[in-house]
Every structure is written in structure tokens, then in C-alpha cells.
Amino acid sequence: MSTKPTSAGRARRRGPAVAASVAAAALLLTACGGGDDGASGDDGKVTLSVSTFNEFGYEDLFKEYEAANPNVKIVHDKKATSDNAHDNLNTKLAAGSGLSDIEGIEVDWLPELKQYSDQFADLASPEVEGRWLDWKEEDATVDGKLIGYGTDVGPEGVCYRADLFAAAGLPTDREEVAKLLEGDWDHYFEVGEQFTAKSDAAWYDSAMAVYQGQINQVKNAYEENDGKVIATENPEVKEIYTKVLENSVDKDLSAHLEQWSDDYEAGFQSGAFATTLCPGWMLGSIEGNAAGVEGWDIANVFPGGGGNWGGSYLTVPTQGKNQEEAIKLAQWLTAPEQQIKAFEAKGTFPSQTEAYESDTLLNSTNEFFNDAPVGKILVDRANAVTMTPFKGPNYFTINTNMAQALNRVDVLKTDDANSSWEKFVASVDALQ
């Protein structure tokens, strides 16, 4: 089977507006209560509303569930982007009404929503015990309360241009490339220097992309578990920042592109860079941006071990009047057999451990990536993830400020590393 993974959980970085909207929600939640009226019609049918974004791959599954449960009608509200869904969630959470019976959420929203865990039903039950990767379930648990059922995850590999590797005298076979890149981040940069010595292309797309891969391997990068902000005092953060910019700017390993910008997307057509760190959901994006370009492949390796970027959950807000039926549906949708069907439909890579034994998943390939066995590779990459970073309420504001700091040096070239770091420190200090 050929698949074109797309993201149910891809979210672009968000700024201080997020914190402001959630703060407003907190204030309003103290004054608002109740939710939508229940949606049981005269015919005894229960109408369940489900809000998602991008592609969860659930369209056919909704029909299957309705056929098996004739007393249930499902109304699907699919937002075009996770940002749209996030704004909708915050607005209706603040209003105290209007949320769907089931709300899909992105992993990056969890730090904010966990502050209001009383607004979401406890989904823990013996039926789902041990269903997910440990770290996936832990991220959605607040004081023993499970507020979200895991849908997909974003285990990362290294996507590369085999033709550019060949021109620079590097191996092109994906297994040989995995061996070539096996090691820590310093080794990844060293191979990059070998490549750029014999190529006009850059080694990777942007400083922020490489920084993101590394910072996702630090348990407490910006905040301690009690919420204390340590971003500017943490030597790991400063070291990663410094090394990334040394390699990106001083050694010119970066193509100096801001991820998701028009120039970044055009870089896939012009051959501006040879590698990019790629979670499963990014494969579809790469294929779209690089349409007509031959040579892309994916290696079963990631610098420094495993890494995860993105992923989503299904939640059941307590506003709803059909919580019992909503929990049944959410539980069914996130069962391994259903998530395999979603993967077949839209490529959303499952977070359920039992799904990783599925022949459907393990035998899946991707024609665009030189028929790479993406199912097997991503299962290996998911199993290589041993931890996920702690993300407190300030995580995304700080990370957005860090992205701006890196881009000032790598992309805009308005600052050197020292002056941009000082601006980052000032922006973090302003949060406290």
C-alpha cells in the first residue's frame, strides 16, 4: 500500500495571543457555566457533534459507526487548520457553551488546556488501559485524570535528496544513509560539512528546524515541572542555540529559510537543501512542495536518538449533554483497528501500541519517497522516542520568541547571535 501521510496535528507556532486568549478564557469560565442543549430528537436518536481540523481520516469511520449504532447521528465540523480549531475552542470554552461533543485538539495546546482540566471529562477506563505509547498517554493526564484519547503521533526521521547526496559523493541507499547519520547532533553537522564542501546546496532548511529537533529532546528546556521559567538560565538551551547558529551561519549549513514561508516551500523545487527533519505527517507536505522533483527518500535515523513532533487527541468537553455517548464514540474512533483505517485513509500515524503490529501498517510504502517502507520506518522511529519535553503554560510563547531569535540571525540577518540572544532574554523576562 502506498500512503501519503498528512497531519492531524500539524500546528504552526503561535505567539502571545494564545496566552492572552486562554487568560481571557480563565476569567470567563469563572462566570459562565452550562453548555449546549442535548441533541436527542423525538425519534430517540442522539446527535453527536465532532470537531476536528486538517485530516483525521474519520469520514468513513463516522458512516461505519452510524451503521452499527442506528440511534446515533454524527455531525462533523472540520476546520481547515489547527489554528482555526484552536481559536474556536478557546472562544467557546470562554463562553461556556458551543463546543462539540467531541473536540479534536493538537498536542501543542495541551499545556494551556491542562490548566482547565475540569472542563473536560475523565476518559480513563479499564477498556483503554495500556492502549497508547506511555508518553502519549502521560501528556494528556492531569493528576490521574485522562482528558484526551490519543489519535496520531509525529515520530521523526531524516528526509534527504538522494541525487544531491550522490553528486556530493555520499551514499544514497536509505540504509547506508541511516548508518552515515547515526550519532549525535555534532555528527549530523560534521556530515553536513562534508556535503557542503562538494555541493552548492545547503545541508538543511533552517536553523529553527534543527533547533526544534534538538529542543524536543530536552525534558525541561524552558520551565521546571512547577512552572518556574528557566529558559534563559538553562545551559542546555543556550548551548543548543549557540551550536545551531554556529553551524547554520558561520559554517553556512543552513539554507536560511523560515519554515512554512513561500521561500521555504520554493526551496523544495530549487534543491536549496539536502536534508530536513521529518515527522510522518510532513511527508505529504514534502511531496506536495516537491511535486515533480525526483530523489527524495527517508532514512530510519534521527540525530541524538528519537524525536517526536506533533500529534493529536480527542477530548469530551463537560459542556456537552451527551458525554456518555461521546465517550463511547471517542473510545471507538481511537481503538487500534480504527486508527489503522484512518492511517490508510489519510496517513495519520497511530499512537496505539497494538497498531504497530498491524501488517497493514508495517507493509505500507510511499512511492514518492522511492517506495520507502514508511510504515516500518515510522514504527521504529516511534519506538525510539523515550521521552517528550515538559511543556508548561509559557512553552509556546517562549518557543515563538526563540524562533524569532534564531530567524533574526539565520534568515533576516539583522542581528548576530549575541544581540539576538539578549532580545530573547528580554522577551522571556517580560513574561514574569
CSV table of N, CA and C in Angstrom, one decimal, residues 94-201:
chain,number,residue,atom,x,y,z
A,94,ALA,N,-14.4,29.8,26.6
A,94,ALA,CA,-14.6,31.0,27.4
A,94,ALA,C,-16.0,31.3,27.5
A,95,ALA,N,-16.8,31.1,26.5
A,95,ALA,CA,-18.3,31.4,26.5
A,95,ALA,C,-19.0,30.4,27.4
A,96,GLY,N,-18.5,29.3,27.6
A,96,GLY,CA,-19.2,28.3,28.4
A,96,GLY,C,-20.2,27.4,27.7
A,97,SER,N,-20.2,27.6,26.4
A,97,SER,CA,-21.2,26.8,25.5
A,97,SER,C,-20.7,26.8,24.1
A,98,GLY,N,-21.2,25.9,23.3
A,98,GLY,CA,-21.0,25.9,21.9
A,98,GLY,C,-20.0,24.9,21.4
A,99,LEU,N,-19.3,24.2,22.4
A,99,LEU,CA,-18.3,23.2,21.9
A,99,LEU,C,-19.0,22.0,21.4
A,100,SER,N,-18.3,21.3,20.6
A,100,SER,CA,-18.8,20.0,20.1
A,100,SER,C,-18.8,18.9,21.2
A,101,ASP,N,-19.5,17.9,21.0
A,101,ASP,CA,-19.5,16.8,22.0
A,101,ASP,C,-18.1,16.2,22.1
A,102,ILE,N,-17.4,16.1,20.9
A,102,ILE,CA,-16.0,15.7,20.9
A,102,ILE,C,-15.2,16.7,20.2
A,103,GLU,N,-14.1,17.2,20.8
A,103,GLU,CA,-13.3,18.2,20.2
A,103,GLU,C,-11.9,17.6,20.0
A,104,GLY,N,-11.4,17.6,18.8
A,104,GLY,CA,-10.1,17.2,18.5
A,104,GLY,C,-9.1,18.3,18.9
A,105,ILE,N,-8.0,18.0,19.5
A,105,ILE,CA,-7.0,19.0,19.9
A,105,ILE,C,-5.6,18.6,19.5
A,106,GLU,N,-4.8,19.6,19.3
A,106,GLU,CA,-3.4,19.3,18.9
A,106,GLU,C,-2.6,19.2,20.2
A,107,VAL,N,-1.5,18.4,20.2
A,107,VAL,CA,-0.7,18.2,21.4
A,107,VAL,C,-0.1,19.5,21.9
A,108,ASP,N,0.1,20.4,21.0
A,108,ASP,CA,0.7,21.7,21.5
A,108,ASP,C,-0.2,22.5,22.3
A,109,TRP,N,-1.5,22.2,22.2
A,109,TRP,CA,-2.5,23.0,23.0
A,109,TRP,C,-2.6,22.5,24.4
A,110,LEU,N,-2.1,21.3,24.7
A,110,LEU,CA,-2.3,20.6,25.9
A,110,LEU,C,-1.9,21.4,27.2
A,111,PRO,N,-0.7,22.1,27.1
A,111,PRO,CA,-0.2,22.8,28.3
A,111,PRO,C,-1.3,23.9,28.7
A,112,GLU,N,-1.9,24.5,27.8
A,112,GLU,CA,-2.9,25.5,28.1
A,112,GLU,C,-4.2,24.8,28.7
A,113,LEU,N,-4.6,23.8,28.0
A,113,LEU,CA,-5.9,23.2,28.4
A,113,LEU,C,-5.8,22.4,29.7
A,114,LYS,N,-4.6,21.9,30.0
A,114,LYS,CA,-4.5,21.2,31.2
A,114,LYS,C,-4.7,22.0,32.5
A,115,GLN,N,-4.6,23.4,32.3
A,115,GLN,CA,-4.9,24.3,33.4
A,115,GLN,C,-6.4,24.3,33.7
A,116,TYR,N,-7.2,23.8,32.7
A,116,TYR,CA,-8.7,23.8,32.9
A,116,TYR,C,-9.2,22.4,32.7
A,117,SER,N,-8.5,21.4,33.3
A,117,SER,CA,-8.9,20.0,33.1
A,117,SER,C,-10.3,19.7,33.6
A,118,ASP,N,-10.8,20.6,34.5
A,118,ASP,CA,-12.2,20.3,35.0
A,118,ASP,C,-13.2,20.6,33.9
A,119,GLN,N,-12.8,21.2,32.8
A,119,GLN,CA,-13.7,21.4,31.6
A,119,GLN,C,-13.8,20.3,30.7
A,120,PHE,N,-13.1,19.2,31.0
A,120,PHE,CA,-13.0,18.0,30.1
A,120,PHE,C,-13.3,16.8,31.0
A,121,ALA,N,-14.1,15.8,30.3
A,121,ALA,CA,-14.5,14.6,31.0
A,121,ALA,C,-13.2,13.7,31.2
A,122,ASP,N,-13.3,13.0,32.3
A,122,ASP,CA,-12.2,12.0,32.6
A,122,ASP,C,-12.5,10.8,31.7
A,123,LEU,N,-11.6,10.5,30.8
A,123,LEU,CA,-11.8,9.4,29.9
A,123,LEU,C,-11.1,8.1,30.3
A,124,ALA,N,-10.5,8.1,31.4
A,124,ALA,CA,-9.8,6.8,31.9
A,124,ALA,C,-10.9,5.7,32.1
A,125,SER,N,-10.5,4.5,31.7
A,125,SER,CA,-11.4,3.4,32.0
A,125,SER,C,-10.6,2.1,31.7
A,126,PRO,N,-11.0,1.0,32.3
A,126,PRO,CA,-10.2,-0.3,32.1
A,126,PRO,C,-10.1,-0.7,30.6
A,127,GLU,N,-11.2,-0.3,29.8
A,127,GLU,CA,-11.2,-0.6,28.4
A,127,GLU,C,-10.0,0.0,27.6
A,128,VAL,N,-9.5,1.1,28.0
A,128,VAL,CA,-8.4,1.8,27.2
A,128,VAL,C,-7.1,1.7,27.9
A,129,GLU,N,-7.0,1.0,29.0
A,129,GLU,CA,-5.8,1.0,29.8
A,129,GLU,C,-4.7,0.3,29.0
A,130,GLY,N,-3.5,1.0,28.8
A,130,GLY,CA,-2.4,0.5,28.1
A,130,GLY,C,-2.5,0.5,26.6
A,131,ARG,N,-3.5,1.3,26.1
A,131,ARG,CA,-3.8,1.4,24.7
A,131,ARG,C,-2.7,2.2,23.9
A,132,TRP,N,-2.1,3.2,24.6
A,132,TRP,CA,-1.2,4.1,23.9
A,132,TRP,C,0.2,4.0,24.3
A,133,LEU,N,1.1,4.6,23.5
A,133,LEU,CA,2.5,4.8,23.9
A,133,LEU,C,2.5,5.5,25.3
A,134,ASP,N,3.4,5.1,26.2
A,134,ASP,CA,3.3,5.6,27.5
A,134,ASP,C,3.4,7.1,27.5
A,135,TRP,N,4.3,7.7,26.8
A,135,TRP,CA,4.5,9.2,26.8
A,135,TRP,C,3.3,9.9,26.2
A,136,LYS,N,2.6,9.2,25.2
A,136,LYS,CA,1.4,9.8,24.6
A,136,LYS,C,0.3,10.0,25.6
A,137,GLU,N,0.1,8.9,26.4
A,137,GLU,CA,-1.0,9.0,27.4
A,137,GLU,C,-0.6,9.9,28.6
A,138,GLU,N,0.7,9.9,29.0
A,138,GLU,CA,1.1,10.7,30.1
A,138,GLU,C,0.9,12.2,29.8
A,139,ASP,N,1.1,12.6,28.5
A,139,ASP,CA,1.0,14.0,28.2
A,139,ASP,C,-0.5,14.5,28.3
A,140,ALA,N,-1.4,13.6,28.3
A,140,ALA,CA,-2.9,14.0,28.4
A,140,ALA,C,-3.4,13.7,29.8
A,141,THR,N,-2.6,13.4,30.7
A,141,THR,CA,-3.1,13.0,32.1
A,141,THR,C,-2.8,14.2,33.1
A,142,VAL,N,-3.8,14.5,33.8
A,142,VAL,CA,-3.6,15.6,34.8
A,142,VAL,C,-4.1,15.0,36.2
A,143,ASP,N,-3.1,14.8,37.1
A,143,ASP,CA,-3.4,14.3,38.4
A,143,ASP,C,-4.2,13.0,38.3
A,144,GLY,N,-3.8,12.1,37.4
A,144,GLY,CA,-4.5,10.8,37.3
A,144,GLY,C,-5.7,10.9,36.4
A,145,LYS,N,-6.1,12.1,35.9
A,145,LYS,CA,-7.3,12.2,35.1
A,145,LYS,C,-6.9,12.3,33.6
A,146,LEU,N,-7.4,11.4,32.8
A,146,LEU,CA,-7.1,11.3,31.3
A,146,LEU,C,-8.1,12.2,30.6
A,147,ILE,N,-7.6,13.3,30.0
A,147,ILE,CA,-8.5,14.3,29.4
A,147,ILE,C,-8.5,14.2,27.9
A,148,GLY,N,-7.7,13.3,27.3
A,148,GLY,CA,-7.7,13.1,25.9
A,148,GLY,C,-7.3,11.7,25.4
A,149,TYR,N,-8.0,11.2,24.4
A,149,TYR,CA,-7.6,9.9,23.8
A,149,TYR,C,-6.7,10.2,22.7
A,150,GLY,N,-5.5,9.6,22.7
A,150,GLY,CA,-4.6,9.8,21.6
A,150,GLY,C,-5.1,9.3,20.2
A,151,THR,N,-4.8,10.1,19.2
A,151,THR,CA,-5.1,9.8,17.8
A,151,THR,C,-3.8,9.4,17.1
A,152,ASP,N,-3.0,10.4,16.7
A,152,ASP,CA,-1.8,10.2,16.0
A,152,ASP,C,-0.6,10.7,16.7
A,153,VAL,N,0.6,10.4,16.2
A,153,VAL,CA,1.9,10.9,16.7
A,153,VAL,C,2.8,11.3,15.6
A,154,GLY,N,3.9,12.0,15.8
A,154,GLY,CA,4.8,12.5,14.8
A,154,GLY,C,6.2,12.1,15.0
A,155,PRO,N,6.5,10.7,14.9
A,155,PRO,CA,7.9,10.3,15.1
A,155,PRO,C,8.7,10.8,13.9
A,156,GLU,N,9.9,11.2,14.2
A,156,GLU,CA,10.8,11.9,13.2
A,156,GLU,C,11.9,11.0,12.6
A,157,GLY,N,12.1,11.1,11.3
A,157,GLY,CA,13.3,10.5,10.7
A,157,GLY,C,14.0,11.7,9.9
A,158,VAL,N,14.9,11.3,9.1
A,158,VAL,CA,15.6,12.3,8.3
A,158,VAL,C,15.3,12.1,6.8
A,159,CYS,N,14.6,13.1,6.2
A,159,CYS,CA,14.3,13.0,4.8
A,159,CYS,C,15.5,13.7,4.0
A,160,TYR,N,15.8,13.1,2.9
A,160,TYR,CA,17.0,13.6,2.2
A,160,TYR,C,16.9,13.4,0.7
A,161,ARG,N,17.6,14.2,-0.1
A,161,ARG,CA,17.7,14.2,-1.5
A,161,ARG,C,18.8,13.3,-2.0
A,162,ALA,N,18.5,12.1,-2.4
A,162,ALA,CA,19.5,11.1,-2.8
A,162,ALA,C,20.3,11.6,-4.0
A,163,ASP,N,19.7,12.3,-4.9
A,163,ASP,CA,20.5,12.8,-6.0
A,163,ASP,C,21.6,13.8,-5.6
A,164,LEU,N,21.2,14.7,-4.6
A,164,LEU,CA,22.2,15.6,-4.1
A,164,LEU,C,23.3,14.9,-3.3
A,165,PHE,N,22.9,13.9,-2.6
A,165,PHE,CA,23.9,13.1,-1.9
A,165,PHE,C,24.9,12.5,-2.8
A,166,ALA,N,24.4,11.9,-3.9
A,166,ALA,CA,25.2,11.2,-4.9
A,166,ALA,C,26.2,12.2,-5.5
A,167,ALA,N,25.7,13.4,-5.9
A,167,ALA,CA,26.6,14.4,-6.5
A,167,ALA,C,27.7,14.9,-5.6
A,168,ALA,N,27.5,14.7,-4.3
A,168,ALA,CA,28.5,15.2,-3.3
A,168,ALA,C,29.3,14.0,-2.8
A,169,GLY,N,29.1,12.8,-3.4
A,169,GLY,CA,29.9,11.6,-3.1
A,169,GLY,C,29.5,10.9,-1.8
A,170,LEU,N,28.3,11.2,-1.3
A,170,LEU,CA,27.7,10.5,-0.2
A,170,LEU,C,26.9,9.3,-0.6
A,171,PRO,N,26.7,8.3,0.3
A,171,PRO,CA,25.9,7.2,-0.1
A,171,PRO,C,24.4,7.6,-0.3
A,172,THR,N,23.7,6.8,-1.1
A,172,THR,CA,22.3,7.2,-1.4
A,172,THR,C,21.3,6.2,-0.9
A,173,ASP,N,21.7,5.0,-0.7
A,173,ASP,CA,20.8,3.9,-0.2
A,173,ASP,C,20.3,4.3,1.2
A,174,ARG,N,19.0,4.2,1.5
A,174,ARG,CA,18.5,4.7,2.7
A,174,ARG,C,19.1,4.0,4.0
A,175,GLU,N,19.4,2.7,3.8
A,175,GLU,CA,20.1,2.0,5.0
A,175,GLU,C,21.5,2.5,5.2
A,176,GLU,N,22.2,2.8,4.1
A,176,GLU,CA,23.6,3.3,4.2
A,176,GLU,C,23.5,4.8,4.8
A,177,VAL,N,22.5,5.5,4.4
A,177,VAL,CA,22.4,6.9,4.9
A,177,VAL,C,22.1,6.9,6.4
A,178,ALA,N,21.2,5.9,6.8
A,178,ALA,CA,21.0,5.8,8.2
A,178,ALA,C,22.2,5.5,9.0
A,179,LYS,N,23.1,4.6,8.5
A,179,LYS,CA,24.4,4.4,9.1
A,179,LYS,C,25.3,5.6,9.1
A,180,LEU,N,25.3,6.3,8.0
A,180,LEU,CA,26.1,7.5,7.9
A,180,LEU,C,25.7,8.6,8.9
A,181,LEU,N,24.4,8.7,9.2
A,181,LEU,CA,23.9,9.8,10.1
A,181,LEU,C,23.7,9.3,11.5
A,182,GLU,N,24.0,8.0,11.8
A,182,GLU,CA,23.8,7.5,13.2
A,182,GLU,C,24.8,8.2,14.1
A,183,GLY,N,24.3,8.8,15.1
A,183,GLY,CA,25.2,9.5,16.1
A,183,GLY,C,24.5,10.7,16.7
A,184,ASP,N,25.2,11.6,17.2
A,184,ASP,CA,24.7,12.8,17.9
A,184,ASP,C,24.5,14.0,16.9
A,185,TRP,N,24.1,15.1,17.4
A,185,TRP,CA,23.9,16.3,16.6
A,185,TRP,C,25.3,16.8,16.0
A,186,ASP,N,26.3,16.7,16.8
A,186,ASP,CA,27.6,17.1,16.3
A,186,ASP,C,28.0,16.3,15.0
A,187,HIS,N,27.7,15.0,15.1
A,187,HIS,CA,28.0,14.2,13.9
A,187,HIS,C,27.1,14.6,12.7
A,188,TYR,N,25.9,14.9,12.9
A,188,TYR,CA,25.0,15.4,11.9
A,188,TYR,C,25.6,16.6,11.2
A,189,PHE,N,26.1,17.5,12.0
A,189,PHE,CA,26.7,18.7,11.5
A,189,PHE,C,28.0,18.4,10.7
A,190,GLU,N,28.8,17.5,11.2
A,190,GLU,CA,30.1,17.1,10.6
A,190,GLU,C,29.8,16.5,9.2
A,191,VAL,N,28.8,15.7,9.1
A,191,VAL,CA,28.4,15.1,7.8
A,191,VAL,C,28.0,16.3,6.9
A,192,GLY,N,27.3,17.2,7.4
A,192,GLY,CA,26.8,18.4,6.7
A,192,GLY,C,28.0,19.2,6.1
A,193,GLU,N,29.1,19.3,6.9
A,193,GLU,CA,30.3,20.0,6.4
A,193,GLU,C,30.9,19.2,5.2
A,194,GLN,N,30.9,17.9,5.3
A,194,GLN,CA,31.4,17.1,4.2
A,194,GLN,C,30.6,17.3,2.9
A,195,PHE,N,29.2,17.4,3.1
A,195,PHE,CA,28.3,17.6,2.0
A,195,PHE,C,28.5,18.9,1.4
A,196,THR,N,28.5,20.0,2.1
A,196,THR,CA,28.6,21.4,1.6
A,196,THR,C,29.9,21.7,0.9
A,197,ALA,N,31.0,20.9,1.3
A,197,ALA,CA,32.3,21.1,0.7
A,197,ALA,C,32.3,20.7,-0.8
A,198,LYS,N,31.3,19.9,-1.1
A,198,LYS,CA,31.2,19.4,-2.5
A,198,LYS,C,29.9,19.7,-3.2
A,199,SER,N,29.1,20.6,-2.6
A,199,SER,CA,27.8,20.9,-3.2
A,199,SER,C,27.5,22.4,-3.0
A,200,ASP,N,26.7,22.9,-3.9
A,200,ASP,CA,26.2,24.3,-3.8
A,200,ASP,C,24.9,24.3,-2.9
A,201,ALA,N,24.3,23.2,-2.7
A,201,ALA,CA,23.1,23.2,-1.8
A,201,ALA,C,23.5,23.2,-0.4
